[in-house]
PDB file of N, CA and C in Angstrom:
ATOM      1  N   UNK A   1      92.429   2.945  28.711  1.00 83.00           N
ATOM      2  CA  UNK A   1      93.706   3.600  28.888  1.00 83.00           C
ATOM      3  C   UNK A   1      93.560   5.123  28.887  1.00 83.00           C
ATOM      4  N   UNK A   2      92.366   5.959  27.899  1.00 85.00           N
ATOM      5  CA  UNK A   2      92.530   7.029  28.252  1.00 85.00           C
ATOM      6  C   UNK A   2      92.050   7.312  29.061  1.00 85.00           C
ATOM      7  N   UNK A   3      91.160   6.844  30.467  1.00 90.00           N
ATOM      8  CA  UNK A   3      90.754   7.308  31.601  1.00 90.00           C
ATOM      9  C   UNK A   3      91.983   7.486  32.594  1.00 90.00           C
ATOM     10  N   UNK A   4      92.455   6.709  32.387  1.00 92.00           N
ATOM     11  CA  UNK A   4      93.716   6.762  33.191  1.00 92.00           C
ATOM     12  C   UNK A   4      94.662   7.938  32.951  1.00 92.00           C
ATOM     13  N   UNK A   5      95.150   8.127  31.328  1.00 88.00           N
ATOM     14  CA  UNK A   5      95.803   9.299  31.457  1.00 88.00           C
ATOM     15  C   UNK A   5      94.943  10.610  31.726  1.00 88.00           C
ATOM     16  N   UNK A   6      93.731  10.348  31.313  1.00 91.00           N
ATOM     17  CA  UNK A   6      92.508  11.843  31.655  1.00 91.00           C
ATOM     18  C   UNK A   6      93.045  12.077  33.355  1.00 91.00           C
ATOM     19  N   UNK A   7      92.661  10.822  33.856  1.00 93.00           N
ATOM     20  CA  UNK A   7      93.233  10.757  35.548  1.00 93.00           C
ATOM     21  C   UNK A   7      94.246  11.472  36.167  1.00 93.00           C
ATOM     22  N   UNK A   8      95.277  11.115  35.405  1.00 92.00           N
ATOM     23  CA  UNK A   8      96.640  11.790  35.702  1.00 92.00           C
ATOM     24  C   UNK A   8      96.875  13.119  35.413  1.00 92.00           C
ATOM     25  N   UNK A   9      96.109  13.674  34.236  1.00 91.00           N
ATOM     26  CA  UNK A   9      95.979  15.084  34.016  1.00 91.00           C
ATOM     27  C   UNK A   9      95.477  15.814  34.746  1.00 91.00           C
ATOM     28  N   UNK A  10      94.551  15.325  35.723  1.00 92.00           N
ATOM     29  CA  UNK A  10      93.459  16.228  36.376  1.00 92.00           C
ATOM     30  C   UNK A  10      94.264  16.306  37.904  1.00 92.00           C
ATOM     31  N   UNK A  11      95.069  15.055  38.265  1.00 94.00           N
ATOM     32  CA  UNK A  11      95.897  15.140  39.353  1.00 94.00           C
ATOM     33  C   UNK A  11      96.893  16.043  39.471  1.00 94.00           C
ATOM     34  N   UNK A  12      97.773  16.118  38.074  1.00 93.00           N
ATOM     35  CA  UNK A  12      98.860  17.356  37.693  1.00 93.00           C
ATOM     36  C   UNK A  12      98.377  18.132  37.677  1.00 93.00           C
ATOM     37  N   UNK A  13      96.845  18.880  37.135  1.00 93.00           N
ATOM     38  CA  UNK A  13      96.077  20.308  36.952  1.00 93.00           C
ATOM     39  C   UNK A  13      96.102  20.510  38.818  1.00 93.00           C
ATOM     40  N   UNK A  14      95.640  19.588  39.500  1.00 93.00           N
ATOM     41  CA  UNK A  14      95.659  19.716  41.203  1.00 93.00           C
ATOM     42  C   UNK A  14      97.056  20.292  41.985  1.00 93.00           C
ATOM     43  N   UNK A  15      98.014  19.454  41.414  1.00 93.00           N
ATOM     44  CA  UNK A  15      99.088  19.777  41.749  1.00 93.00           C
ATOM     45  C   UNK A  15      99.880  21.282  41.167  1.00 93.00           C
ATOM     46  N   UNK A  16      99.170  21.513  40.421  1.00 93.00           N
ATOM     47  CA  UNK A  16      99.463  22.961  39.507  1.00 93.00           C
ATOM     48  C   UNK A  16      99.082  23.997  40.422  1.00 93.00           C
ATOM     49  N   UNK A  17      97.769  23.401  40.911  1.00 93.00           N
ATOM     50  CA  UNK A  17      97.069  24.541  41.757  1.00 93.00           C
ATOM     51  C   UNK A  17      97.743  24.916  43.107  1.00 93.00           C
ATOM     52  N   UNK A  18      98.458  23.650  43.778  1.00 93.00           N
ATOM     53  CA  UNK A  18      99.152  23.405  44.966  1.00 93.00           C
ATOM     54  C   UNK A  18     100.476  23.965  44.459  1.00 93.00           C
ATOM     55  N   UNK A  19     101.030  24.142  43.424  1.00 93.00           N
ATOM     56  CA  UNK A  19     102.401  24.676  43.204  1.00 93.00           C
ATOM     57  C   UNK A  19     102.261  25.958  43.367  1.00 93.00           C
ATOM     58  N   UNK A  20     101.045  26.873  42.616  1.00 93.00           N
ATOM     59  CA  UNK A  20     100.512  27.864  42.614  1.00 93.00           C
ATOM     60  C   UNK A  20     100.462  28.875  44.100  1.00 93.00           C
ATOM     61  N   UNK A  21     100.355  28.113  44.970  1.00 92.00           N
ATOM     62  CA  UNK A  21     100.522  28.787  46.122  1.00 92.00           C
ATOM     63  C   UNK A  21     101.329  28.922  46.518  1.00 92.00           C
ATOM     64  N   UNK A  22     102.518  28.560  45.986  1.00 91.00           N
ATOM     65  CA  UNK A  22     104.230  28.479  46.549  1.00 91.00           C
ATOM     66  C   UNK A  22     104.406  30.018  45.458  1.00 91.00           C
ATOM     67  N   UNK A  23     103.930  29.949  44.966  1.00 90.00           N
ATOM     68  CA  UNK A  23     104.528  31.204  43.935  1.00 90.00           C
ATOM     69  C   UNK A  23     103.615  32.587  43.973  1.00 90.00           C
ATOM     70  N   UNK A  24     102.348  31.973  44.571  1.00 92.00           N
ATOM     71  CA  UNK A  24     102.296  33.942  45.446  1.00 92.00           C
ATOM     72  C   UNK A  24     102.396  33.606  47.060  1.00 92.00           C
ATOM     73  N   UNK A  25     102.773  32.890  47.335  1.00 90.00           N
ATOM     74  CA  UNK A  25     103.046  33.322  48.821  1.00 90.00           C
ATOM     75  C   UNK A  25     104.231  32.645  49.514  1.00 90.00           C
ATOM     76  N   UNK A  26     105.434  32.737  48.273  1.00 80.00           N
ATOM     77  CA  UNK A  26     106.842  31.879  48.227  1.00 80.00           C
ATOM     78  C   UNK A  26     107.300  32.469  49.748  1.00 80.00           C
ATOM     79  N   UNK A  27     107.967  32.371  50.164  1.00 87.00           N
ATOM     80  CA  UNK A  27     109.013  32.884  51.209  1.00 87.00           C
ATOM     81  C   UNK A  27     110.088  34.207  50.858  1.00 87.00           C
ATOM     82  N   UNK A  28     110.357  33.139  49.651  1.00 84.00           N
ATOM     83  CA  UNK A  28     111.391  34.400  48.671  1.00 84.00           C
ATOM     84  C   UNK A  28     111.121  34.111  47.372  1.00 84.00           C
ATOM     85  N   UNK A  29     112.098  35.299  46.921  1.00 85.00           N
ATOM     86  CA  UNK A  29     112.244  34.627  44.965  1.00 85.00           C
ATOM     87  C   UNK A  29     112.517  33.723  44.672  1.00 85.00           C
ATOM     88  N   UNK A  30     113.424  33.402  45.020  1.00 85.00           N
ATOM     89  CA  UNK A  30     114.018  32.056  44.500  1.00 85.00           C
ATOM     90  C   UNK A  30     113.433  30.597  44.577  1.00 85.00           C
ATOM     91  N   UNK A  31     112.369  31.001  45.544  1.00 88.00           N
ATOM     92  CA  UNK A  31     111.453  29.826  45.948  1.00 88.00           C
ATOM     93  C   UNK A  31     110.499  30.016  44.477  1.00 88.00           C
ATOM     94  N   UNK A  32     109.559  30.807  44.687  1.00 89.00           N
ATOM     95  CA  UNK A  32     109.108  31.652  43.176  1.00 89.00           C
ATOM     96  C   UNK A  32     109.138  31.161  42.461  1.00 89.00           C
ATOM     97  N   UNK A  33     110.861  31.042  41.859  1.00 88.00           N
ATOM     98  CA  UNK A  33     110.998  31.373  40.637  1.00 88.00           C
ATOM     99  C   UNK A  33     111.187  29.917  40.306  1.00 88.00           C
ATOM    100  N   UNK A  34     111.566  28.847  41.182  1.00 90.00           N
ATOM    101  CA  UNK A  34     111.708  27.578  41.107  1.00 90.00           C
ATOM    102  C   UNK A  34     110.008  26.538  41.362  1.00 90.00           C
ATOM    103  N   UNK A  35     109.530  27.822  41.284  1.00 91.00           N
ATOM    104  CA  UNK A  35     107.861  27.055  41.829  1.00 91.00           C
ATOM    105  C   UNK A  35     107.016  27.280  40.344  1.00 91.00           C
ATOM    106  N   UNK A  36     107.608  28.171  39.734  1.00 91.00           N
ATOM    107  CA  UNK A  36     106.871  28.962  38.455  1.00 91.00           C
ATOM    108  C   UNK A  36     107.752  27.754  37.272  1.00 91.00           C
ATOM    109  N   UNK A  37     109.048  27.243  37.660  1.00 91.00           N
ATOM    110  CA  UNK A  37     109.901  25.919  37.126  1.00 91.00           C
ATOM    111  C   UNK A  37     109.014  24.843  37.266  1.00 91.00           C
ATOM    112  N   UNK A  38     108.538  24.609  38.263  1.00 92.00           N
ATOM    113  CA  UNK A  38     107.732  23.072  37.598  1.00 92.00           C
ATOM    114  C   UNK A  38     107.029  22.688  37.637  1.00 92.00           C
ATOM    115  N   UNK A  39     105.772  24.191  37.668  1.00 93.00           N
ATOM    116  CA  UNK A  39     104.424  24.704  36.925  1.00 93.00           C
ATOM    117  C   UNK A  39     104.943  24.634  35.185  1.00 93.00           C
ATOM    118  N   UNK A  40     105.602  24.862  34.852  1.00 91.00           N
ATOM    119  CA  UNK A  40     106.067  24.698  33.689  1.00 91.00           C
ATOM    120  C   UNK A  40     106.308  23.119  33.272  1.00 91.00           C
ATOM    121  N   UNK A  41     106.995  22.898  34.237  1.00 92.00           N
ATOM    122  CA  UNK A  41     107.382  21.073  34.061  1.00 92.00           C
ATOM    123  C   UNK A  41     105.995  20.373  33.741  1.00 92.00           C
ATOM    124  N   UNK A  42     105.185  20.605  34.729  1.00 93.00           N
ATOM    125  CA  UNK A  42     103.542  19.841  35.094  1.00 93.00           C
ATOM    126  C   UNK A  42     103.019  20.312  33.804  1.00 93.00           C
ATOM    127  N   UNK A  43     102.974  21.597  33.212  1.00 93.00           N
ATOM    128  CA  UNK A  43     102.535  21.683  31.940  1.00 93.00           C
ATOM    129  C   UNK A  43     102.568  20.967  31.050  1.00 93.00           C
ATOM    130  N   UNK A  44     104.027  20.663  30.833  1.00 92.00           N
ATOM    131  CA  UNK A  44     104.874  20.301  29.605  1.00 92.00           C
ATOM    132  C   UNK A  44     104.110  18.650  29.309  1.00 92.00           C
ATOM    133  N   UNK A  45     104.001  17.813  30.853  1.00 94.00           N
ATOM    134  CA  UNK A  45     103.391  16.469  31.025  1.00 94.00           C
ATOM    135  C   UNK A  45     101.735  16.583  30.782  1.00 94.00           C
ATOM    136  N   UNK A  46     101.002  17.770  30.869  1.00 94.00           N
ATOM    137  CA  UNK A  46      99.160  17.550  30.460  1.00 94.00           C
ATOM    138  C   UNK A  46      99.688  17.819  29.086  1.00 94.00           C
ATOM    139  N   UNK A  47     100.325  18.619  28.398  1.00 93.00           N
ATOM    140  CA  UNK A  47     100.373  18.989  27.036  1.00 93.00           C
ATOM    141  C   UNK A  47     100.381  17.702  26.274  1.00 93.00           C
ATOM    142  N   UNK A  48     101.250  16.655  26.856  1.00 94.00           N
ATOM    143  CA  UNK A  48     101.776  14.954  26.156  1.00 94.00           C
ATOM    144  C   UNK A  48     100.725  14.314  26.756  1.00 94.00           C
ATOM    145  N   UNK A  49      99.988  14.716  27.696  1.00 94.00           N
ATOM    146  CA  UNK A  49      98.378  13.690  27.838  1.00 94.00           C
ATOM    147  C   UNK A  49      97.275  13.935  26.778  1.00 94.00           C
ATOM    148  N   UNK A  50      97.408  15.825  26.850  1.00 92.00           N
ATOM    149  CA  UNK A  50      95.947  15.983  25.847  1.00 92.00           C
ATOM    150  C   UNK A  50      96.837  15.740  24.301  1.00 92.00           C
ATOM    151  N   UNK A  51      98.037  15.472  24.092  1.00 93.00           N
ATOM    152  CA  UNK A  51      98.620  15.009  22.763  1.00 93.00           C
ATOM    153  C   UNK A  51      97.982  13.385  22.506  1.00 93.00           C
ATOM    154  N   UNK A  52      98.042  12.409  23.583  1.00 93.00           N
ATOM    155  CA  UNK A  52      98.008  11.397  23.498  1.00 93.00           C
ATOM    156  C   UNK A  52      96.312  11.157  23.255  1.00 93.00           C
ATOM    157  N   UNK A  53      95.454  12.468  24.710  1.00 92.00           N
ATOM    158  CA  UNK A  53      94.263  11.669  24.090  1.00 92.00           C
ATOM    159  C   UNK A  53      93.158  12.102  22.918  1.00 92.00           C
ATOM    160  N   UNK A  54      94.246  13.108  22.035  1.00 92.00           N
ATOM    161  CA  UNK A  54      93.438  13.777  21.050  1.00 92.00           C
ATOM    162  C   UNK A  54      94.365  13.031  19.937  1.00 92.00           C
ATOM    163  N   UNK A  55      95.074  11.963  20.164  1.00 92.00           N
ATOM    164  CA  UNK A  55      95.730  11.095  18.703  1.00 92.00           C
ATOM    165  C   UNK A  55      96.196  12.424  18.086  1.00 92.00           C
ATOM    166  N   UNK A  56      97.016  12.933  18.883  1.00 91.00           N
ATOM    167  CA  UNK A  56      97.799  14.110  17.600  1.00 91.00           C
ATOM    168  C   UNK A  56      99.256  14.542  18.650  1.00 91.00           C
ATOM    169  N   UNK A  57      99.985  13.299  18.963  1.00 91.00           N
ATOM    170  CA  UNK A  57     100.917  13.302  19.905  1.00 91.00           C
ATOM    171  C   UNK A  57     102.398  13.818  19.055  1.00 91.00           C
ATOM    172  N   UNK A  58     102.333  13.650  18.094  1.00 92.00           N
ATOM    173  CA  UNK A  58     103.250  13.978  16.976  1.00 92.00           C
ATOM    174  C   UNK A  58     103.251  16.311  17.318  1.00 92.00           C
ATOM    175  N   UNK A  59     102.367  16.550  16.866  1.00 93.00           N
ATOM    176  CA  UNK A  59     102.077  17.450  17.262  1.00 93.00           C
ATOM    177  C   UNK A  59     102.130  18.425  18.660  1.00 93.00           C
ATOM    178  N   UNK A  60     102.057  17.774  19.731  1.00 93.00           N
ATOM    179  CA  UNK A  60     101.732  18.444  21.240  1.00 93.00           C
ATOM    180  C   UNK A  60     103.205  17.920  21.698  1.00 93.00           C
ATOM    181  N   UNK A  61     104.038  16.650  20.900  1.00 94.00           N
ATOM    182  CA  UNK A  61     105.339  16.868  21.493  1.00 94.00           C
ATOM    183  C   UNK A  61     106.226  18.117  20.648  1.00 94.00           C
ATOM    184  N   UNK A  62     105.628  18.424  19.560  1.00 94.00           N
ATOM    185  CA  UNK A  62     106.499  19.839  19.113  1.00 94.00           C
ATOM    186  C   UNK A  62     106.452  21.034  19.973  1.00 94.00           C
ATOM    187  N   UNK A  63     104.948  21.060  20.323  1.00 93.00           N
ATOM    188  CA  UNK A  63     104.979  22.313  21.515  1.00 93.00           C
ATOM    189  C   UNK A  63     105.333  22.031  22.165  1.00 93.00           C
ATOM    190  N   UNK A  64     105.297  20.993  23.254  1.00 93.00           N
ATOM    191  CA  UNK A  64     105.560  20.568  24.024  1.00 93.00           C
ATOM    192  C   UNK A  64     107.281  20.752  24.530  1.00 93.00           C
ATOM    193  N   UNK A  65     107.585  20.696  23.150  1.00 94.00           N
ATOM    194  CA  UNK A  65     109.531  20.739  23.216  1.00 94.00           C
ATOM    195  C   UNK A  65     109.887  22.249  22.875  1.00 94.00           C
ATOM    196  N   UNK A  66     108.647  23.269  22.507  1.00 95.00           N
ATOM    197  CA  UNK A  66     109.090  24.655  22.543  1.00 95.00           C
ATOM    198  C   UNK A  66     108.636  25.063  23.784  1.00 95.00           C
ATOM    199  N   UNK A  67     108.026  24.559  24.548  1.00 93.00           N
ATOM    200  CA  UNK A  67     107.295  25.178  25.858  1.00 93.00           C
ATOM    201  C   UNK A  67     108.433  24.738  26.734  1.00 93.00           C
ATOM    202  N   UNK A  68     109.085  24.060  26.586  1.00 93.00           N
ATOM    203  CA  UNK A  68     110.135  23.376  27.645  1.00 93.00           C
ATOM    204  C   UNK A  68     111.061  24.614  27.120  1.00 93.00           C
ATOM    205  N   UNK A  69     111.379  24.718  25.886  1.00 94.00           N
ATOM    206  CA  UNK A  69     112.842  25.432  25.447  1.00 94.00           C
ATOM    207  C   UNK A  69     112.462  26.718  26.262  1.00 94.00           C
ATOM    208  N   UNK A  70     111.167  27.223  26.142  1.00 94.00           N
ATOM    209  CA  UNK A  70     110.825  28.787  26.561  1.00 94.00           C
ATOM    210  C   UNK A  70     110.604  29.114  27.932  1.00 94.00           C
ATOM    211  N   UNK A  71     110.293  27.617  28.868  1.00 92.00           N
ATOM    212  CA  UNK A  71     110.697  27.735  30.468  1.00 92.00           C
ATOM    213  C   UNK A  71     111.936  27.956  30.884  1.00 92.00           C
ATOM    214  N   UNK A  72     112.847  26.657  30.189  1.00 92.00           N
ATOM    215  CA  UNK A  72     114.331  26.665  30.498  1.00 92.00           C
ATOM    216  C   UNK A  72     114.440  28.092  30.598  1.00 92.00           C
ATOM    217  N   UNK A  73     114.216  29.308  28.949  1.00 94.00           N
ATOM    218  CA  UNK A  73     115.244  29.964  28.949  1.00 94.00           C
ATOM    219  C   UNK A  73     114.653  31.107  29.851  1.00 94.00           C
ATOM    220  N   UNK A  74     113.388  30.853  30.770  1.00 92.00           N
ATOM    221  CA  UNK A  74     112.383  31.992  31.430  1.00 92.00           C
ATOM    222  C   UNK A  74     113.312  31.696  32.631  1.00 92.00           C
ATOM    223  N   UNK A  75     113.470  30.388  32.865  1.00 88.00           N
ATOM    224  CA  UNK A  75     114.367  30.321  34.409  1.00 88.00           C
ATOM    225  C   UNK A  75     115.853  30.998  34.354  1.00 88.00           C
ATOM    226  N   UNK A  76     116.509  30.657  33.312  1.00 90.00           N
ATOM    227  CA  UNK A  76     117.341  31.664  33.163  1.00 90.00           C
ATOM    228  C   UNK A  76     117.929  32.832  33.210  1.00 90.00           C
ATOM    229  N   UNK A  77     116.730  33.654  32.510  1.00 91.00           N
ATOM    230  CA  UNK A  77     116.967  34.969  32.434  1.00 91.00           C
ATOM    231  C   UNK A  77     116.373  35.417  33.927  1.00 91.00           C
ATOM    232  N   UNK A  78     115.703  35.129  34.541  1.00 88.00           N
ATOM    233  CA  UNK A  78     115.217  34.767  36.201  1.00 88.00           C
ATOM    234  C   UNK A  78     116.331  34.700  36.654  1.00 88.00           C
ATOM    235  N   UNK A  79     117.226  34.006  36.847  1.00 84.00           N
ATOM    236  CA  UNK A  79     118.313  33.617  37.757  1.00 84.00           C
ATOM    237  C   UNK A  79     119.235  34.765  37.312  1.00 84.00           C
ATOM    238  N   UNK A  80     119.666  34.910  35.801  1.00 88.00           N
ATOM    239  CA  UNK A  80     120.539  35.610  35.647  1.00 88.00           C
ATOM    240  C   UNK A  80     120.172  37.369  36.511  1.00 88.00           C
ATOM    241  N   UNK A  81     118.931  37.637  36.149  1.00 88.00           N
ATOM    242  CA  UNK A  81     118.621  39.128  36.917  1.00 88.00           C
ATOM    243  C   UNK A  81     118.518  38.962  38.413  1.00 88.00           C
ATOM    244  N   UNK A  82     118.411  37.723  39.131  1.00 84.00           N
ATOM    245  CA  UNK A  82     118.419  38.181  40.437  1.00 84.00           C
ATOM    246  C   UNK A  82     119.731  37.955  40.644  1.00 84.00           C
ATOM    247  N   UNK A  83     120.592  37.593  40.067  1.00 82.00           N
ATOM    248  CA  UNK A  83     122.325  36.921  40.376  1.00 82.00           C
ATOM    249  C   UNK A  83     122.792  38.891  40.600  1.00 82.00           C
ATOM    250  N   UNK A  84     122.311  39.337  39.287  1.00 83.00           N
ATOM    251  CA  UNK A  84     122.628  40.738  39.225  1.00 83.00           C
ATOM    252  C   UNK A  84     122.064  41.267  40.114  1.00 83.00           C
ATOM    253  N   UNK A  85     121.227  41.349  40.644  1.00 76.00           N
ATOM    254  CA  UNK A  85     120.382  42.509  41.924  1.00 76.00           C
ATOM    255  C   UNK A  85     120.978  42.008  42.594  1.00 76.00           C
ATOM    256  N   UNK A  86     121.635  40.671  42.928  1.00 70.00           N
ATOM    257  CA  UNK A  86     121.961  40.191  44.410  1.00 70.00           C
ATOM    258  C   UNK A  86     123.736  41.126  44.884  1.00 70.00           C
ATOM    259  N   UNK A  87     124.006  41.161  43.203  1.00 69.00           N
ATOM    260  CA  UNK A  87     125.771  41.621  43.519  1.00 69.00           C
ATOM    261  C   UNK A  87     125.496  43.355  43.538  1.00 69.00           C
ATOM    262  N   UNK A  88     124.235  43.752  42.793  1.00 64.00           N
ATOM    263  CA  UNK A  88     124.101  45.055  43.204  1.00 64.00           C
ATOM    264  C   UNK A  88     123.985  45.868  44.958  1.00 64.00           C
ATOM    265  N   UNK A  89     123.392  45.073  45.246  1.00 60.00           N
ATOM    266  CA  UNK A  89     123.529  45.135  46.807  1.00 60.00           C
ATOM    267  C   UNK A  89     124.494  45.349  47.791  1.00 60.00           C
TER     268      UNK A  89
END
């Protein structure tokens, strides 16, 4: 069973890399800033693999649930400053 989740981690680390290119060579911000969203997401899921295959899942879901709280509030304050540059215009 843990080859399998090792598996899935290394597919999300792939897909990290493929998100990665949306966020330096987005179109726009907003593409960006929603690409840098679930590089965060894909994180949040290896964090609950290497929780699971280091038997200390108790643990990596605590970060795991502050790393989520500290994306949410990164997309936020993201949206909220371009909402503002957009009405500055």
């Amino acid at each position: 069973m843990n080859e399998l989740f090792a598996g899935v981690g290394l597919v999300l680390c792939g897909l990290v890399l493929l998100v990665m290119y949306r966020v330096i060579f987005g179109p726009g911000v907003f593409n960006r800033v929603a690409a840098i969203s679930a590089i965060g997401t894909k994180t949040l899921v290896i964090l609950l693999i290497f929780g699971y295959l280091y038997n200390r899942i108790e643990m990596f879901v605590d970060i795991s649930l502050v790393y989520a709280l500290l994306n949410f509030v990164g997309c936020i304050a993201a949206a909220k400053y371009l909402e503002r540059e957009g009405e500055a215009r």
